[in-house]
Amino acid sequence: MMQNTVKTAALTETAEKGKTPWWKQAVIYQIYPRSFCDSNGDGIGDLAGILSRLDYLEELGIDAIWLSPVFRSPQDDNGYDISDYCDIDPIFGTLEEMDSLIREAGKRGIRIIMDLVLNHTSDQHRWFLEAKKSRDNPFHDFYIWRDGDGTRPPNGLKASFGGSAWEWVPELGQYYFHCFSVRQPDLNWENPLLRQELYRMIRWWIRRGIGGFRLDVVDLFGKEPDREITSDGPGLHALIREMSREAFIDPELVTVGEAWSADTESAKLYSSPDGAELSMVFQFEHHLADREAGKDKWHRIPVDFVRLKKILARWQQALSGCGWNSLFWENHDLPRSVSRFGDEGPFREASAKMLAIALHGMQGTPYIYQGEELGMTNIRLPLEEYRDIETRNMIRENREAGLPEAWIRQSVFAISRDNARTPMQWDDSENAGFSSGTPWIPVNPNYREINAAEQRKRPDSVFSCYRTLNRLRKRYPVFTDGTFRLLLEEDRQIFAYRRENAGTSLLVLCNFSGECAANPLAAETAAGKLLISSYPDSGDPGVLRPYEAGIYLFERQKEE
Ligand code: TEU
Ligand code: CA
């Protein structure tokens, strides 16, 4: 395909000219459309709602919006089950509204990143409806089928939302494979015709002005179910290179792959500076620091802080100069970071700002998940009220397994994906200003205390902290280009590191605990210029108050 030469040539030219790709200096904001802003009172967020909040995002100072799926979908997994890649689901709006969002955001220098779910489609996608008609239907081989007798699936592979990964279709005498729900049949990436169809769709969105793509579970594309290999299959990177060559034709695109199986070695392939694959990946190793080893996500242990900061440091060092990190605490699948790593009580704001400073001081592209910039917290709903397919399956399966209701409740409160999916808290009016109708999922009752309207006007708010961090990243290249060195490695309360670049350095110092900590770097911090802090006032320089954090700047005096 001709394009690849254009793309890599442009990328190398960018690199040669020492021009840094825009996304290395960018901050990206993730929107979960169902829960961001409802414009027509049906209780579900939509594109017109997002359009009405672009001023807010411009004030926050973000450079791109990652939009969780808005494609046509029966919403079995809230849009991560797509039935038409080239149309917008009516609950979210129309293609015309999507075009105006791209245009209006573009006027503010904000790019739109689409969420591509290419590992599977909805079982209502035209391809699957055709595929199920007969074994020799031209679309049959777009999916993964295995013969059987309906009594025993081909092997023991499990689906991520529970149950077998194989679903029996009696009229075909075959099973189809699904990593997620039975209504999300996996696509057969070994089929070149399927791949060409996907690449054509991607190029169609690029011509509509899309600025980038988030790739759902990209590490599953090379699966080999017969060998019980799902993630990181032997053919994975060749597939991603082909997709990058043939579909990501615009060298300005940002592409980020979700890869739960990624480690620093595979991340160097995914995000290699030659642009042969992706710009970066979402890796989740730091999100495993509070998971019981070898157990599923519902089995929690207290955060192992020293392990957490060593994981973050290792990724900083491993990808420096040979890859690129994404930086995130939250997304639509993870609990709120204040509830998980911070404090929901008296230190909620200080801990939310500490987490922002700890993350945004590092090298990589930071992601802010809607509401994170306000310090929104987890919710505790009656178990019947949870909406998320993964959570509902967990409750059902664990009740059937006879596990104590109290354990189920505690796990769901701590980890359910619905913690991230409660409506955005815009102000203290009814439904937090999210909708004039009945929200599809309850609003967190703490919205009167935690909302955007109150924080936009308060200089020491969590919102103001993020706005300042986004400005600092634009102003000081050391945030983008600086090396990373972890300090106080074994300290059980403090996460501290130094960034250095061309005579400028930053010292980032964060008390991750709810207790005061002696400041072992008081001499250094005294000599530095405090750029931002999680506290509105400066306390005793020798002590870090609970969740106290700051970034100090050091600039070597220019020789006369
Ligand atoms: O998530 C991939 C994934 O593995 C998650 O389901 C994860 O295991 C779990 O939720 C961790 O909390 C992606 C999307 O981000 C998720 O929303 C979709 O449900 C899933 O793929 C299927 O498309
Ligand atoms: Ca709506």
PDB file of C-alpha atoms in Angstrom, residues 59 348-350 353 373-375 448-468 534 536:
ATOM      1  CA  GLU A  59     -10.963  26.171  30.026  1.00  0.00           C
ATOM      2  CA  ARG A 348     -10.585  14.309  49.489  1.00  0.00           C
ATOM      3  CA  GLU A 349      -9.418  17.454  47.667  1.00  0.00           C
ATOM      4  CA  ALA A 350      -5.812  17.246  48.906  1.00  0.00           C
ATOM      5  CA  LYS A 353      -4.688  17.006  43.789  1.00  0.00           C
ATOM      6  CA  GLU A 373     -10.716  16.721  37.505  1.00  0.00           C
ATOM      7  CA  LEU A 374     -13.331  17.333  40.219  1.00  0.00           C
ATOM      8  CA  GLY A 375     -12.206  14.545  42.557  1.00  0.00           C
ATOM      9  CA  ARG A 448     -23.980  19.233  45.984  1.00  0.00           C
ATOM     10  CA  GLU A 449     -20.450  19.258  47.493  1.00  0.00           C
ATOM     11  CA  ILE A 450     -18.507  18.043  44.443  1.00  0.00           C
ATOM     12  CA  ASN A 451     -19.369  19.810  41.180  1.00  0.00           C
ATOM     13  CA  ALA A 452     -17.772  21.772  38.332  1.00  0.00           C
ATOM     14  CA  ALA A 453     -19.646  25.044  38.830  1.00  0.00           C
ATOM     15  CA  GLU A 454     -18.303  25.440  42.388  1.00  0.00           C
ATOM     16  CA  GLN A 455     -14.753  24.413  41.504  1.00  0.00           C
ATOM     17  CA  ARG A 456     -14.309  26.537  38.370  1.00  0.00           C
ATOM     18  CA  LYS A 457     -14.417  29.691  40.476  1.00  0.00           C
ATOM     19  CA  ARG A 458     -12.217  28.462  43.344  1.00  0.00           C
ATOM     20  CA  PRO A 459      -8.433  28.814  42.818  1.00  0.00           C
ATOM     21  CA  ASP A 460      -7.532  25.937  45.204  1.00  0.00           C
ATOM     22  CA  SER A 461     -10.024  23.481  43.755  1.00  0.00           C
ATOM     23  CA  VAL A 462      -9.145  20.141  42.150  1.00  0.00           C
ATOM     24  CA  PHE A 463     -10.322  21.572  38.804  1.00  0.00           C
ATOM     25  CA  SER A 464      -7.936  24.536  39.173  1.00  0.00           C
ATOM     26  CA  CYS A 465      -5.095  22.146  39.991  1.00  0.00           C
ATOM     27  CA  TYR A 466      -5.634  20.226  36.722  1.00  0.00           C
ATOM     28  CA  ARG A 467      -5.945  23.462  34.737  1.00  0.00           C
ATOM     29  CA  THR A 468      -2.606  24.630  36.149  1.00  0.00           C
ATOM     30  CA  SER A 534      -1.990  20.184  46.740  1.00  0.00           C
ATOM     31  CA  PRO A 536      -3.333  26.329  49.190  1.00  0.00           C
TER      32      PRO A 536
END
